[in-house]
One Martini backbone bead per residue (centre of mass of N, CA, C, O) as a GRO file, in nm:
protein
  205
    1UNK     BB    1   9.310   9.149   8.053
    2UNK     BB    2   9.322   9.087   7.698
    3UNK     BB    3   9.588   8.917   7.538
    4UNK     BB    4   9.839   8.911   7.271
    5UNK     BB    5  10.015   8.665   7.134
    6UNK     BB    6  10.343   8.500   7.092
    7UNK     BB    7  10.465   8.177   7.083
    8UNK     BB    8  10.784   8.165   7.289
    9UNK     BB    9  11.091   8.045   7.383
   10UNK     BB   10  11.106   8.070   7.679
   11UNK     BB   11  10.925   8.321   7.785
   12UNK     BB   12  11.004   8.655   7.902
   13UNK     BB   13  10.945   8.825   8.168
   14UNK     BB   14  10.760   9.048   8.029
   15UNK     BB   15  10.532   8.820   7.921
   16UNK     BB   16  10.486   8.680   8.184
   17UNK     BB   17  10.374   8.923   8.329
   18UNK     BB   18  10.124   8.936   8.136
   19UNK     BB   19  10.014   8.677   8.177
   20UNK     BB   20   9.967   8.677   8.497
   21UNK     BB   21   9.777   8.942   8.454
   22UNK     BB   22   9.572   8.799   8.303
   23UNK     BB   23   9.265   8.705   8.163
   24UNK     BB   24   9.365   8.646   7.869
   25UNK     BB   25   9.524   8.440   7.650
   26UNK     BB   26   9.597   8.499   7.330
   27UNK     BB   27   9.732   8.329   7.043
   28UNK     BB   28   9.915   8.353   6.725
   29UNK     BB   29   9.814   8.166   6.411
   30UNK     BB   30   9.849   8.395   6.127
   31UNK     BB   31  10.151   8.468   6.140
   32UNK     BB   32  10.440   8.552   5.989
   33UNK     BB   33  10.769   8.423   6.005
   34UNK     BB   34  11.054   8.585   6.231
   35UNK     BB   35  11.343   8.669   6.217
   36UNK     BB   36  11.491   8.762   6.492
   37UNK     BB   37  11.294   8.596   6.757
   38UNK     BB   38  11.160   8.491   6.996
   39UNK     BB   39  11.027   8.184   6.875
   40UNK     BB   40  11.389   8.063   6.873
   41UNK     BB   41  11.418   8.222   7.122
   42UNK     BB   42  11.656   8.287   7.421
   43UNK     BB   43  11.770   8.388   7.724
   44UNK     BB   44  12.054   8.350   7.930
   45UNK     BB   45  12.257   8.314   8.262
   46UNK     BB   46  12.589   8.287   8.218
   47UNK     BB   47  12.929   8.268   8.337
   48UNK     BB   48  12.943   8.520   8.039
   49UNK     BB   49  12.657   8.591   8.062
   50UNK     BB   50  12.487   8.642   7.853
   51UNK     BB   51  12.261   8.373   7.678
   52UNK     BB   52  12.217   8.223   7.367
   53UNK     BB   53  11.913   8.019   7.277
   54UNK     BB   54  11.853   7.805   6.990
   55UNK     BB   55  11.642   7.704   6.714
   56UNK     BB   56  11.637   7.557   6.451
   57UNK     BB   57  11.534   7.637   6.134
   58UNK     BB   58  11.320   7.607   5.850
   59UNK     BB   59  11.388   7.797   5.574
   60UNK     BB   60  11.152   7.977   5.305
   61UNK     BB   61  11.173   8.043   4.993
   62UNK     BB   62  10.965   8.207   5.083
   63UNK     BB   63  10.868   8.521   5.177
   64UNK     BB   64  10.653   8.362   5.322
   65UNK     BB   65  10.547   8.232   5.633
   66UNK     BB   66  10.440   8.069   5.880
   67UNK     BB   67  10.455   8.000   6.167
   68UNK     BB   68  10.358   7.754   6.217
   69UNK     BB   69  10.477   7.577   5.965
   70UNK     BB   70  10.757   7.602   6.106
   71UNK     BB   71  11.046   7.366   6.089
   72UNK     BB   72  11.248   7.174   6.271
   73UNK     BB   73  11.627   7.131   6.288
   74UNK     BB   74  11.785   6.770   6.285
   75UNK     BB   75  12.059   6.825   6.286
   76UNK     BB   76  12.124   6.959   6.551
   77UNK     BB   77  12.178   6.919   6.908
   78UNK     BB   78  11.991   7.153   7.062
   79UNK     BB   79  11.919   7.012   7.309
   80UNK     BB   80  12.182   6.913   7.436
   81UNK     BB   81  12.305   7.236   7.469
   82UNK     BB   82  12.126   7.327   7.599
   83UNK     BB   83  12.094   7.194   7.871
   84UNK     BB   84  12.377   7.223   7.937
   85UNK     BB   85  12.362   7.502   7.973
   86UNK     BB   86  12.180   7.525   8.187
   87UNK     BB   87  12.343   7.329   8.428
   88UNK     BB   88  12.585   7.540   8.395
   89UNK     BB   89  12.398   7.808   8.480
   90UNK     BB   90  12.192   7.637   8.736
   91UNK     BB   91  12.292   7.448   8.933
   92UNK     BB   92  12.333   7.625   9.199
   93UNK     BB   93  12.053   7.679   9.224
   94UNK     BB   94  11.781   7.673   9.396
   95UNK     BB   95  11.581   7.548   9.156
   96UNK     BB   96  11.684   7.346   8.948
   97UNK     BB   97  11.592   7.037   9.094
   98UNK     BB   98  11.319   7.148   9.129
   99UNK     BB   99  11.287   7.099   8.782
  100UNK     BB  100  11.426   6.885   8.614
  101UNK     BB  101  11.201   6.710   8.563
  102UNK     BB  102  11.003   6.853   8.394
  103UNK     BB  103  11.179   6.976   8.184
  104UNK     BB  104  11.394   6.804   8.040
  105UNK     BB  105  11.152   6.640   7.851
  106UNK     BB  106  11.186   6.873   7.614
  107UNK     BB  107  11.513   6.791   7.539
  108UNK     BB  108  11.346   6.516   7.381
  109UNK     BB  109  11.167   6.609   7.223
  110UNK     BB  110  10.969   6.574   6.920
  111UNK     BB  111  10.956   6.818   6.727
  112UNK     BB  112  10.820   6.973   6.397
  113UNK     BB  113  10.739   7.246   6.529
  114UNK     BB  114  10.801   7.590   6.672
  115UNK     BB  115  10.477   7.605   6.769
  116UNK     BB  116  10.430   7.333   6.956
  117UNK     BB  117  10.718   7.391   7.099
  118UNK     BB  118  10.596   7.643   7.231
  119UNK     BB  119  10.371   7.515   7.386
  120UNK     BB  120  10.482   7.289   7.572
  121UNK     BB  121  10.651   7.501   7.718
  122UNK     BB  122  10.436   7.638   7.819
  123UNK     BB  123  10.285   7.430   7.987
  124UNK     BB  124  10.534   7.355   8.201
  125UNK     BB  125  10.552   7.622   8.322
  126UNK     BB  126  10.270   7.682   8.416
  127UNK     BB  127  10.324   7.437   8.621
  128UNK     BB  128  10.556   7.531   8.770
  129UNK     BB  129  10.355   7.800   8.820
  130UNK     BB  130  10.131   7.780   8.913
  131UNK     BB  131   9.916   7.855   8.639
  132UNK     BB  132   9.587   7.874   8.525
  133UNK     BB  133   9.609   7.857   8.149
  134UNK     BB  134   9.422   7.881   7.866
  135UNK     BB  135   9.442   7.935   7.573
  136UNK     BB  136   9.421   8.077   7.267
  137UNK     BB  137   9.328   8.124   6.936
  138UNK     BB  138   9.349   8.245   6.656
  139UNK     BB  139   9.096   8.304   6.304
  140UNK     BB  140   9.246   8.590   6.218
  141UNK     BB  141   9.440   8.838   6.110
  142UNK     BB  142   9.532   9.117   6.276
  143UNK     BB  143   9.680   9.439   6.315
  144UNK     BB  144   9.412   9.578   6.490
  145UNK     BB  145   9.285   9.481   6.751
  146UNK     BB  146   9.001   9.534   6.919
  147UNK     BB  147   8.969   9.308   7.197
  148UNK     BB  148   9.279   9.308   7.211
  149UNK     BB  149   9.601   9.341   7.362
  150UNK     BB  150   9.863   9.419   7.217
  151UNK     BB  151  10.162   9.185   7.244
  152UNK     BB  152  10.374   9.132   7.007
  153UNK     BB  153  10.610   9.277   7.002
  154UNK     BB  154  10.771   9.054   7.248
  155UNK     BB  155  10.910   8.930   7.010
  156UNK     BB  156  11.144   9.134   6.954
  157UNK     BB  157  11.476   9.076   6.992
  158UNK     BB  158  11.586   9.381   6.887
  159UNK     BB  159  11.364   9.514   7.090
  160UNK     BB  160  11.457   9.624   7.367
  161UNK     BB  161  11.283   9.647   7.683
  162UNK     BB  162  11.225   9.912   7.898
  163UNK     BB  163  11.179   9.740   8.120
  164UNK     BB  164  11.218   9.731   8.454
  165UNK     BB  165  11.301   9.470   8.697
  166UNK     BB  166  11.283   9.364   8.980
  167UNK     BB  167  11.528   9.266   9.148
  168UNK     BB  168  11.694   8.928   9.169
  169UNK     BB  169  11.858   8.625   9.202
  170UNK     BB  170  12.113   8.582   9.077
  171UNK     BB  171  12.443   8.347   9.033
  172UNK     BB  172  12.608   8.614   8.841
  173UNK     BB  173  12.597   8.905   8.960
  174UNK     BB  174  12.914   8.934   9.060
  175UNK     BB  175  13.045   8.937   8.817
  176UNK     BB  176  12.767   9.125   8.607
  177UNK     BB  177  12.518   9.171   8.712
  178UNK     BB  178  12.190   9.237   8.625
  179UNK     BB  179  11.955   9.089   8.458
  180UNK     BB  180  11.745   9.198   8.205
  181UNK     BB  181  11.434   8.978   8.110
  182UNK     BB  182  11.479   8.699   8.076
  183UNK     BB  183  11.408   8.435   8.083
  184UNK     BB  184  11.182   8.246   8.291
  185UNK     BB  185  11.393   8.035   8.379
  186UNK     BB  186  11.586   8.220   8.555
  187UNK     BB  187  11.309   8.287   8.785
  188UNK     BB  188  11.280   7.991   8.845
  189UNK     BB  189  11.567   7.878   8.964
  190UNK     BB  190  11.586   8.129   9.187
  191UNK     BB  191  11.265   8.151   9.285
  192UNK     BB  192  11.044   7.973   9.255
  193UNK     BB  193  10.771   7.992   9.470
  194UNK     BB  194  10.816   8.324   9.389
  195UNK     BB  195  10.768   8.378   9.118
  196UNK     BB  196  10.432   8.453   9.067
  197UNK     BB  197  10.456   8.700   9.286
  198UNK     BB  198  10.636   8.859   9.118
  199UNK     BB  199  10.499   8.916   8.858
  200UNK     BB  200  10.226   8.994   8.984
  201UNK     BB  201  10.425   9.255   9.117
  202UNK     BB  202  10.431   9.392   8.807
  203UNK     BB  203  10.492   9.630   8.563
  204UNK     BB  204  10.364   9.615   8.293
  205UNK     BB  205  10.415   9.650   7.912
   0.00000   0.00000   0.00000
């Protein structure tokens, strides 16, 4: 299957579900920025349950703005929040240490857009999960795509997807239980090198 995807901030486990399937990802690169999605956040399972990972972003009084276009605010410390955060809701992880070398430089990284900076993200989990995935990118706007299975909507953080996932161990199942979606990073943490037979184990969206 080659499928049609959004580049977004540490891509949640359906997205990865559908990219270790798939026979080729082309990312979407002429599409307007949509607030309220995870093109510039994150879901992670935190001490009091489910938490949101947010990159601020410079938003365009103009009515439609470019997603490549569109730049992050460094007004705020916002990637030492999150690596903090990680760090609070993972340390105890069995695979935290074991990738926090690859990781933590994205937390450091001065990217000027929220689309290249989640490309370097996208590269560097690609390669925690020793996934050999090379994307594309799109050359014009289509709205229903011929010859890509359009998986756009997975960026939609409005509406939870249907699927439910093969339950792994995370770190506080014990006080709230089994948290269905999340980041890959929560993932790639509690399962290190059985992430990618888990994902490719599982029934696409």
């Amino acid at each position: 299957m080659d499928i049609l995807l959004h580049p977004t901030y540490f891509p949640s486990v359906a997205q990865f579900t559908a990219i270790a399937n798939a026979n080729s990802v082309t990312f979407e690169i002429n599409d307007n920025y949509q607030k309220q999605s995870y093109r510039n956040r994150t879901y992670i399972y935190a001490a009091n349950g489910k938490l949101q990972l947010s990159v601020p972003v410079i938003h365009s009084h103009k009515a439609r703005q470019l997603y490549k276009d569109v730049k992050i605010s460094d007004r705020e410390k916002w990637q030492l929040l999150h690596w903090k955060s990680l760090e609070s809701a993972y340390r105890t992880s069995p695979f935290f240490e074991f990738y926090a070398d690859e990781l933590q430089p994205l937390f450091k990284l001065k990217s000027e857009f929220i689309f290249d900076h989640n490309l370097k993200c996208f590269e560097i989990i690609t390669e925690c999960l020793q996934l050999d995935i090379t994307p594309k990118f799109t050359t014009t706007f289509e709205k229903e795509p011929k010859t890509l299975t359009d998986l756009r909507f997975l960026t939609n953080a409005r509406q939870e997807q249907p699927n439910v996932f093969e339950t792994y161990n995370q770190v506080f199942t014990e006080k709230h239980g089994y948290i269905n979606n999340l980041s890959i990073l929560d993932l790639l943490f509690n399962e290190g090198t059985n992430a990618l037979p888990y994902l490719e184990s599982q029934i696409q969206p």
